[in-house]
Coordinates of C-alpha atoms and ligand atoms in Angstrom, one line a residue:
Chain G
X117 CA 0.0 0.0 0.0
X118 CA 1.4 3.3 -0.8
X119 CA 1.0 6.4 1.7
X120 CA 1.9 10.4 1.7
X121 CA 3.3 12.0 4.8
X122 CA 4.3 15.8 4.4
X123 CA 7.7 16.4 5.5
X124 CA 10.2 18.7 6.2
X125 CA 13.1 17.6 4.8
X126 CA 13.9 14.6 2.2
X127 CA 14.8 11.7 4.5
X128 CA 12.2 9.1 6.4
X129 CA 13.3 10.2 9.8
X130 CA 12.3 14.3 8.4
X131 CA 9.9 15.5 10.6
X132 CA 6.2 15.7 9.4
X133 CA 5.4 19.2 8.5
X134 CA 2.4 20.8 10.7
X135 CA 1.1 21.9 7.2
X136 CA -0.1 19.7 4.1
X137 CA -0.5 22.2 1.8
X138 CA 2.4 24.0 2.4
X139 CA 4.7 21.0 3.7
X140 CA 8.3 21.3 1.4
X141 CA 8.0 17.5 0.2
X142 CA 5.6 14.8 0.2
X143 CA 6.6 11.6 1.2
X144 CA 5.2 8.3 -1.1
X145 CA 5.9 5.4 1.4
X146 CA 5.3 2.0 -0.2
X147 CA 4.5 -0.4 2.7
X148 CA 5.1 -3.1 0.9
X149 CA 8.0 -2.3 -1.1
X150 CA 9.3 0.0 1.8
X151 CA 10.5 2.2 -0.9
X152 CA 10.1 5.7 -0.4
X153 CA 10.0 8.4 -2.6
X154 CA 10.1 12.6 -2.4
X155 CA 7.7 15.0 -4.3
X156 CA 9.0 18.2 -4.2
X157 CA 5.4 20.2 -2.9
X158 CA 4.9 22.6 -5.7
X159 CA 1.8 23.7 -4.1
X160 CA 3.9 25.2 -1.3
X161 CA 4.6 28.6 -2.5
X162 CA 1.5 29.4 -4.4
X163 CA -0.9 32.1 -3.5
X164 CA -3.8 30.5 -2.4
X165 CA -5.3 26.9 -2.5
X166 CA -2.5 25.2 -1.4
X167 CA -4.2 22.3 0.2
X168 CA -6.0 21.8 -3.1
X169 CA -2.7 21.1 -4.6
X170 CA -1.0 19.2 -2.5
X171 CA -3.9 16.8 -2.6
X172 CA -4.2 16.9 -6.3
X173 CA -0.5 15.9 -6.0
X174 CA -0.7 13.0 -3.6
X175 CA -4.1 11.6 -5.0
X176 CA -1.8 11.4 -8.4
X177 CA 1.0 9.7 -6.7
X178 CA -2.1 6.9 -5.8
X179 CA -1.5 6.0 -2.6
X180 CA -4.6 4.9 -0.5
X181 CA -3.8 6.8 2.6
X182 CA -2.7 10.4 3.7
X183 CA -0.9 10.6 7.3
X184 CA -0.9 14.4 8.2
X185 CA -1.2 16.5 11.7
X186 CA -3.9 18.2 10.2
X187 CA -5.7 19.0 6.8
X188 CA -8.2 21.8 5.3
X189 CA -11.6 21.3 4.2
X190 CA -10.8 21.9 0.8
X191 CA -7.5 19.5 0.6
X192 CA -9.7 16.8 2.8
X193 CA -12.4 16.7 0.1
X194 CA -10.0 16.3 -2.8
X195 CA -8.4 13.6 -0.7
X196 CA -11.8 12.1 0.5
X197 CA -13.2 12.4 -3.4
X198 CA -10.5 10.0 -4.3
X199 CA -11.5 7.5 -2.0
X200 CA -8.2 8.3 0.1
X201 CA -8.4 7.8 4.3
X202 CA -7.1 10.4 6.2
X203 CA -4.7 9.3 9.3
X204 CA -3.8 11.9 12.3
X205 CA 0.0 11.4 13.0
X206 CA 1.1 10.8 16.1
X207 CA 4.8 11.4 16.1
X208 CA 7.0 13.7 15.2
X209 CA 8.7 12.0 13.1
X210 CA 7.9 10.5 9.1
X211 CA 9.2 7.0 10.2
X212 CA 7.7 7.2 13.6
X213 CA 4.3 7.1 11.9
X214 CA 4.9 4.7 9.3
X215 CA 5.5 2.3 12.1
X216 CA 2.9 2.5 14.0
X217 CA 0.0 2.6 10.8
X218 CA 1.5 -0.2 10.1
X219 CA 0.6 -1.7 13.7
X220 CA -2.7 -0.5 13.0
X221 CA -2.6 2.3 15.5
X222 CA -3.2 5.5 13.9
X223 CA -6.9 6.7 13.6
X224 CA -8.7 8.4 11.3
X225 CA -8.4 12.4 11.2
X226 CA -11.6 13.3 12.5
X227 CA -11.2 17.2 12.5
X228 CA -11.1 19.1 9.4
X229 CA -10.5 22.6 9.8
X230 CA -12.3 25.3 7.8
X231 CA -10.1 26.9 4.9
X232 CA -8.6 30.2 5.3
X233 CA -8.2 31.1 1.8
X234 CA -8.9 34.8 1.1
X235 CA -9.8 35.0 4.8
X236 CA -6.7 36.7 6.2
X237 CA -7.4 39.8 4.7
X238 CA -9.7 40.7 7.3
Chain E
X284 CA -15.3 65.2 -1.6
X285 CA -14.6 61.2 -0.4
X286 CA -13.7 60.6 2.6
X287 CA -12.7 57.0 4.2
X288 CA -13.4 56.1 7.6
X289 CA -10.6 53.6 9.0
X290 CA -9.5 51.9 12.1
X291 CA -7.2 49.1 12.8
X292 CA -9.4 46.8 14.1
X293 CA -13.7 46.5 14.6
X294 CA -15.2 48.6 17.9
X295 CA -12.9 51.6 18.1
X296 CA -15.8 53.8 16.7
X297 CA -15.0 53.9 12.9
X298 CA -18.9 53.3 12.2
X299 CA -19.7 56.3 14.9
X300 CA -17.2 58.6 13.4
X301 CA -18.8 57.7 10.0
X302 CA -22.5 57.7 10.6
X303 CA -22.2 60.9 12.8
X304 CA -20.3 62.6 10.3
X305 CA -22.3 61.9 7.3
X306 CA -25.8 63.1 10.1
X307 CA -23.8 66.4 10.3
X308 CA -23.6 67.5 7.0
X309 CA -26.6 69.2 5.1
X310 CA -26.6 66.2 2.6
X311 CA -24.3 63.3 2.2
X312 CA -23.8 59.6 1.0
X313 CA -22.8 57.2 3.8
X314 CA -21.2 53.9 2.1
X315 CA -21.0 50.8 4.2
X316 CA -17.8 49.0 3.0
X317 CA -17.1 47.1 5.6
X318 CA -19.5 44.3 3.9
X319 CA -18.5 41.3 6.3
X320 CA -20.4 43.1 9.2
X321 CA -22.1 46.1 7.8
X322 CA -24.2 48.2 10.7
X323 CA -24.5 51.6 9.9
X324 CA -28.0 50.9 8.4
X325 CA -29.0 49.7 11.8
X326 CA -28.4 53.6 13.0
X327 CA -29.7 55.0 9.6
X328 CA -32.7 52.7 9.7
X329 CA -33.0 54.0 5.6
X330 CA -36.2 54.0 3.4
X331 CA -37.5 53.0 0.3
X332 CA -34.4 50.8 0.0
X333 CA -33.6 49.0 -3.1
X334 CA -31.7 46.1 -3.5
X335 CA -29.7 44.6 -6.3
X336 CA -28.5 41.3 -6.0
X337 CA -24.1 41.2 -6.7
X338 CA -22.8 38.1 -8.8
X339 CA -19.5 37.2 -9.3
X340 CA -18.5 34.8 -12.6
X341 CA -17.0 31.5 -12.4
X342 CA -16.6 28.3 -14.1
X343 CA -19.1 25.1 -14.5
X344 CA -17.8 22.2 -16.7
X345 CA -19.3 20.1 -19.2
X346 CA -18.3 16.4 -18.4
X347 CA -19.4 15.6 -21.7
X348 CA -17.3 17.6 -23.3
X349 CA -14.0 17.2 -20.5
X350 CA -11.5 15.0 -21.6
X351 CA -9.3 15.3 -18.4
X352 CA -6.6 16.8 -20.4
X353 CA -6.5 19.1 -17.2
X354 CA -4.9 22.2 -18.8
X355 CA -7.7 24.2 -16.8
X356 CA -6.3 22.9 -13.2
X357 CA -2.4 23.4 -14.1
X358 CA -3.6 26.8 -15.7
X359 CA -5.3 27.7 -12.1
X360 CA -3.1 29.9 -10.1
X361 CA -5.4 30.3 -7.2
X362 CA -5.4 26.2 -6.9
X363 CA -9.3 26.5 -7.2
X364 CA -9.3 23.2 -9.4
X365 CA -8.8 19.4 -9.2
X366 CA -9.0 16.3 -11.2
X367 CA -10.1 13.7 -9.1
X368 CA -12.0 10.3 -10.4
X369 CA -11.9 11.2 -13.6
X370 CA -14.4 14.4 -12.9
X371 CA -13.1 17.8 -12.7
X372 CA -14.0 19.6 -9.2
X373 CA -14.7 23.2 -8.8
X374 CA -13.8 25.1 -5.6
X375 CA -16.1 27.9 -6.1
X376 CA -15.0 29.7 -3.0
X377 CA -11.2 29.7 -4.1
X378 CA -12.1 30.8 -7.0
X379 CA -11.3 34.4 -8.4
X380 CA -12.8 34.6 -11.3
X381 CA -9.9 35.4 -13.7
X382 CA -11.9 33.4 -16.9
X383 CA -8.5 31.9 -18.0
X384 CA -9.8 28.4 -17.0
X385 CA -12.6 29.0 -19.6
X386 CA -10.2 30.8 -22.3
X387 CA -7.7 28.0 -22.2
X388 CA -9.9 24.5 -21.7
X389 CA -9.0 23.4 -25.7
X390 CA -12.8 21.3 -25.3
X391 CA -15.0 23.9 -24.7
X392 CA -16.2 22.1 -21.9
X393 CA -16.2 25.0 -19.2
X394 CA -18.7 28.2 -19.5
X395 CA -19.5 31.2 -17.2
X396 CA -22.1 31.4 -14.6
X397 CA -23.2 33.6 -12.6
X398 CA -22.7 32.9 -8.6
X399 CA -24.4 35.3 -5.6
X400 CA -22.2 36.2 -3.7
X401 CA -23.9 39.1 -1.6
X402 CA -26.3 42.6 -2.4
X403 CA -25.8 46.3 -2.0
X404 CA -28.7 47.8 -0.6
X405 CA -29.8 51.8 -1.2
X406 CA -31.5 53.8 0.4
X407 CA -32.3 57.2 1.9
X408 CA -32.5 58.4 5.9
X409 CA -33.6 62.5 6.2
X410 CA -30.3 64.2 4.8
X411 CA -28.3 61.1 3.9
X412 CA -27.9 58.7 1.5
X413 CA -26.8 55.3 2.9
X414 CA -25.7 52.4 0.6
X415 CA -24.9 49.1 2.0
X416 CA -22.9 46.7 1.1
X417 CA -23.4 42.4 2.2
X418 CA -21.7 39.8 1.9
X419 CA -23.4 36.5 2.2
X420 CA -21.2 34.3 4.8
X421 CA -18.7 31.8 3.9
X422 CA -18.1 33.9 0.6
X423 CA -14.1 34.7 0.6
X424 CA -13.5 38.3 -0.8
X425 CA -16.0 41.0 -0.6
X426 CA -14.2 43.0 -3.2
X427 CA -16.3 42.9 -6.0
X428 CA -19.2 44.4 -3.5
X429 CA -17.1 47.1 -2.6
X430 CA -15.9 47.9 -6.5
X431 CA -19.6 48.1 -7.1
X432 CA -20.5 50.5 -3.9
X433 CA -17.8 52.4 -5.2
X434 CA -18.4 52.2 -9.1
X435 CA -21.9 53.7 -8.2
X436 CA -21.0 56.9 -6.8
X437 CA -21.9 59.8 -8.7
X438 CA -19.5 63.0 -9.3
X439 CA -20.1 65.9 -7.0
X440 CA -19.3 68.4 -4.5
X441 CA -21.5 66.5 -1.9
X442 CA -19.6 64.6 1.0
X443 CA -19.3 60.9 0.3
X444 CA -18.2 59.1 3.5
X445 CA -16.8 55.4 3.2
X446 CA -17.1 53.2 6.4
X447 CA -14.5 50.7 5.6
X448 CA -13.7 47.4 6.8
X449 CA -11.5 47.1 10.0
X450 CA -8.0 46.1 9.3
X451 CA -5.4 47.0 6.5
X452 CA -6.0 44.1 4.0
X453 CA -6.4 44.3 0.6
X454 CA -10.3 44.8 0.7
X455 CA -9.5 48.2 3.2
X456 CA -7.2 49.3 0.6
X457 CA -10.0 48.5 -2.4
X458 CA -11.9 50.7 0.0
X459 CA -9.5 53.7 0.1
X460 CA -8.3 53.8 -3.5
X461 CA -10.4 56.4 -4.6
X462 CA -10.9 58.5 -1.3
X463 CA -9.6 62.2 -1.5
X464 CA -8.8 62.0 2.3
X465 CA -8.9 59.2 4.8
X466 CA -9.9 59.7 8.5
X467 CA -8.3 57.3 10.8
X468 CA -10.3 56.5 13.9
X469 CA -8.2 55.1 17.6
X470 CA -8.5 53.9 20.7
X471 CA -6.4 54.9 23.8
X472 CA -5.0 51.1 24.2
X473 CA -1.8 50.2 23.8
X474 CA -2.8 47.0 21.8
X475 CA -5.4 49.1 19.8
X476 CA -1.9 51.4 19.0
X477 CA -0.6 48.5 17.4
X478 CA -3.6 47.8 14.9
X479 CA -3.5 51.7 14.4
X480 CA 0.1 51.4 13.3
X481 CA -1.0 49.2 10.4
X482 CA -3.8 51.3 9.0
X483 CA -1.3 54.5 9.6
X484 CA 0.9 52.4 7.3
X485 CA -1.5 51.5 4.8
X486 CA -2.9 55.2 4.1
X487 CA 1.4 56.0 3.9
X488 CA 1.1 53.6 1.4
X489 CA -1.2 55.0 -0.9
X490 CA 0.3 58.5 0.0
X491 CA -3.4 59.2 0.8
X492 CA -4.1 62.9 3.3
X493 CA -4.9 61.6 6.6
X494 CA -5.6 62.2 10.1
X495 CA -7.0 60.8 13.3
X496 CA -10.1 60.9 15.1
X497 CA -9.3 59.7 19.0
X498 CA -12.1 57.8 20.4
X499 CA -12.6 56.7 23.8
X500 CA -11.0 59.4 25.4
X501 CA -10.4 59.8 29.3
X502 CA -8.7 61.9 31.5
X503 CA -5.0 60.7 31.7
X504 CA -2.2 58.8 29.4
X505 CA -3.5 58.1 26.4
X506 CA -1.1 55.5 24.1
X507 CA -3.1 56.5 20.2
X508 CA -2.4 60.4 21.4
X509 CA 0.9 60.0 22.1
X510 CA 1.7 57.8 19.1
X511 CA 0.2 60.7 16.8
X512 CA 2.5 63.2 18.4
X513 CA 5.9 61.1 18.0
X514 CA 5.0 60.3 14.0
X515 CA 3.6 64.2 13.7
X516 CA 0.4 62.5 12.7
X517 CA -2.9 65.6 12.6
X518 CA -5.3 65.2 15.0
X519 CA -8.5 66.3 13.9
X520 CA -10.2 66.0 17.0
X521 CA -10.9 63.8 20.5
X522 CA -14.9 61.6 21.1
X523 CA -15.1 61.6 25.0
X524 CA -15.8 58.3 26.6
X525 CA -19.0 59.1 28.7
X526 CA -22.0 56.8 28.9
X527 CA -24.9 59.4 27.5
X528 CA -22.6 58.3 24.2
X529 CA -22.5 54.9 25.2
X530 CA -26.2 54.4 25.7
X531 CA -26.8 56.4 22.6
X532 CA -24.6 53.9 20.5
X533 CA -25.9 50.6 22.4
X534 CA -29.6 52.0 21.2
X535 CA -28.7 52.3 18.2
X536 CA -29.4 56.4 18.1
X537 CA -27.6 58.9 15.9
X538 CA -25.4 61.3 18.4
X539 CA -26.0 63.9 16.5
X540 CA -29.5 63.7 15.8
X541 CA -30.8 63.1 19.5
X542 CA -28.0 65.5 21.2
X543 CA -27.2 69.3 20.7
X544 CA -23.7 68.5 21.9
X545 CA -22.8 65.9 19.7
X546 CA -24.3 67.6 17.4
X547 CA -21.5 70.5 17.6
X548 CA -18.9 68.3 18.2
X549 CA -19.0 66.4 15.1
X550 CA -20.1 69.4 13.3
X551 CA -17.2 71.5 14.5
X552 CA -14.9 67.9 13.1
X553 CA -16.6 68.3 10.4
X554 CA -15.7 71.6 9.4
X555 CA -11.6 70.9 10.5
X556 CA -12.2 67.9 7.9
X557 CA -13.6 70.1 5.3
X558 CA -10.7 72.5 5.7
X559 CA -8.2 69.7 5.7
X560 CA -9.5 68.1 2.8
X561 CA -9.4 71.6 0.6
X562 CA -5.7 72.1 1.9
Ligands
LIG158 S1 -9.2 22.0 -19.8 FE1 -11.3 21.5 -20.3 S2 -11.1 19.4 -21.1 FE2 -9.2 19.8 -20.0 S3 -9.7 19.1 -17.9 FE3 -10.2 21.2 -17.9 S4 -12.4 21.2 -18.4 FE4 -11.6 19.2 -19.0
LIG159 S1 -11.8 31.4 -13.4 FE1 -9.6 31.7 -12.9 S2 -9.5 31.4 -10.7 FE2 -11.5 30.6 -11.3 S3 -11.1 28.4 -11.6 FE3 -10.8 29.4 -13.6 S4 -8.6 29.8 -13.7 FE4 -9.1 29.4 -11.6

């Protein structure tokens, strides 16, 4: 099974970046392979919708499941749309997680928050 | 003359200032920019209002015609696209309708429509001609209302006064671009200073006249005074903070109307405004 984690930097023990959209690189872990592979985020420095495409990025990538701290309402339907689950991390680290989804012990992201696009203008 | 009504953030008085001003004059237009939370119609209580209904354009696709070549979502700058399971997905609230999506989609398969995104409201109270702008909720910009509030305003020596939205975002400076002079309304707080400071910045940056009405204002230390008189800022004059004000506002009364005082004081700021607008 194949799985996106955004990340910091370009190595399994990177941190997971507190933002999807605008995390640097997506991780593509195959669980069964254990290969892993970097996306460079392009959605990261563009002006708005940013969780839109990131998750047009990793649903392209197919992977079945998205591991993330948090995700938009936006990104999350995108995700959702594509039949993808949604996992809250628990550590702070990529491989941290990978470990314990594997065990099973991750649940699903229950909290979506409401976008912010064109809302910090206020 | 135009004159724009700001402060940094919402309560400091910037719909007071504006509603009082515009009730001082012999006849005026009051504009209601700030079109996430509009109330100076709920002073005005305006009649024989007309409404028109404000429509922004964006993009509905054809998935006949789509062939998933997705030249539309790579095109989209604003990310308001996707291609998921084989269907293309509009985010119609991330959406700024630019039209290239419908220029560049080499199917034909996306067309304009129209999308409501909020109304602007006219109408008239005794001397003053109040025109309000709304935007529905969960819309994202309210910039299109405020072109249109704007847009509408016919040429003329009358005073046109421009309540604007709190803040110094793009939509306050949408509100400002036209104004001949822009009054800038604070608070004696220190952290009300610090929202002041960015609205101060923001008129600097269009190089707009400006000067500041101080609200609120008690005996003692006062943080928006002394700020004005370290950046040489004019101050064009000083609301007391007393409770026949207060209970006035909470009722939803016009100062100026129910109160001969008030009625001076924003009458006398109105004439330093005049002067400093002519300057
Ligand atoms: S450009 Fe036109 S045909 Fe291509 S994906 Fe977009 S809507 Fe479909
Ligand atoms: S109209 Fe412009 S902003 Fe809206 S979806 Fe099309 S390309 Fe994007």
């Amino acid at each position: 099974m194949r799985i996106a984690i955004p990340v910091d930097e370009k190595s399994i023990d990177s941190s997971v970046c507190q933002s999807f959209g605008r995390a640097p690189y997506l991780l593509i872990y195959d669980t069964d392979s254990k290969a892993s592979e970097f996306i460079d985020n392009k959605a990261a420095v563009s002006q708005g919708g940013a969780g839109i495409k990131a998750a047009q990025t990793v649903v392209d990538a197919n992977i079945s499941a998205l591991l993330t701290p948090r995700c938009g309402e936006n990104a999350a339907q995108v995700i959702k749309g594509a039949s993808i689950k949604i996992y809250k991390t628990i550590d702070a680290t990529a491989l941290g997680n990978i470990k314990v989804f594997i065990d099973g012990e991750l649940s699903l992201l229950d909290e979506i928050h409401p976008g912010f696009h064109g809302r910090g203008n206020r | 003359m135009k004159i724009a009504v700001l402060s940094g953030k919402g309560g400091t008085g910037k719909t007071l200032v504006s509603v009082n001003l515009a009730a001082a004059t012999q006849t005026s237009v009051y504009i209601d920019c700030d079109v996430e939370e509009p109330n100076g119609y709920l002073f005005f209580r305006p009649e024989g209002v007309e409404e028109e209904e404000i429509a922004i354009k964006i993009p509905s696709v054809d998935e006949q015609l789509c062939n998933g070549c997705r030249i539309c979502v790579d095109f989209c700058k604003f990310n308001a696209l996707a291609y998921i399971n084989g269907k293309l997905k509009i985010f119609n609230e991330v959406c700024h309708s630019c039209g290239g999506c419908i220029l560049f989609c080499p199917e034909k398969a996306l067309s304009e429509q129209d999308k409501v995104i909020g109304r602007v409201q006219k109408g008239t109270s005794e001397n003053v001609t109040v025109n309000t702008g709304i935007l529905n909720i969960g819309e994202a910009s309210g910039i299109p209302i405020i072109k249109k509030l704007l847009n509408d305003i016919l040429p003329g020596p009358e005073f046109i006064f421009i309540d604007c939205p709190p803040g110094s975002a793009c939509i306050a400076m949408e509100s400002i671009r036209d104004a001949d002079y822009c009054i800038l309304v604070a608070e004696p707080t220190l952290f009300g200073v610090h929202n002041f400071n960015m609205v101060y910045e923001l008129v600097k940056l269009f190089d707009k006249p400006h000067g500041v009405v101080l609200n609120k204002c008690l005996e003692g230390k006062n943080p928006a005074e002394e700020f004005c008189l370290e950046k040489g800022i004019r101050i064009l004059g000083r609301i007391p903070f007393d409770n026949e004000l207060g209970l006035l506002n909470s009722n939803a009364q016009i100062a100026v109307r129910e109160n001969e005082n008030y009625k001076m004081l924003f009458s006398a700021l109105l004439q330093i405004v005049t002067e400093e607008v002519q300057k």
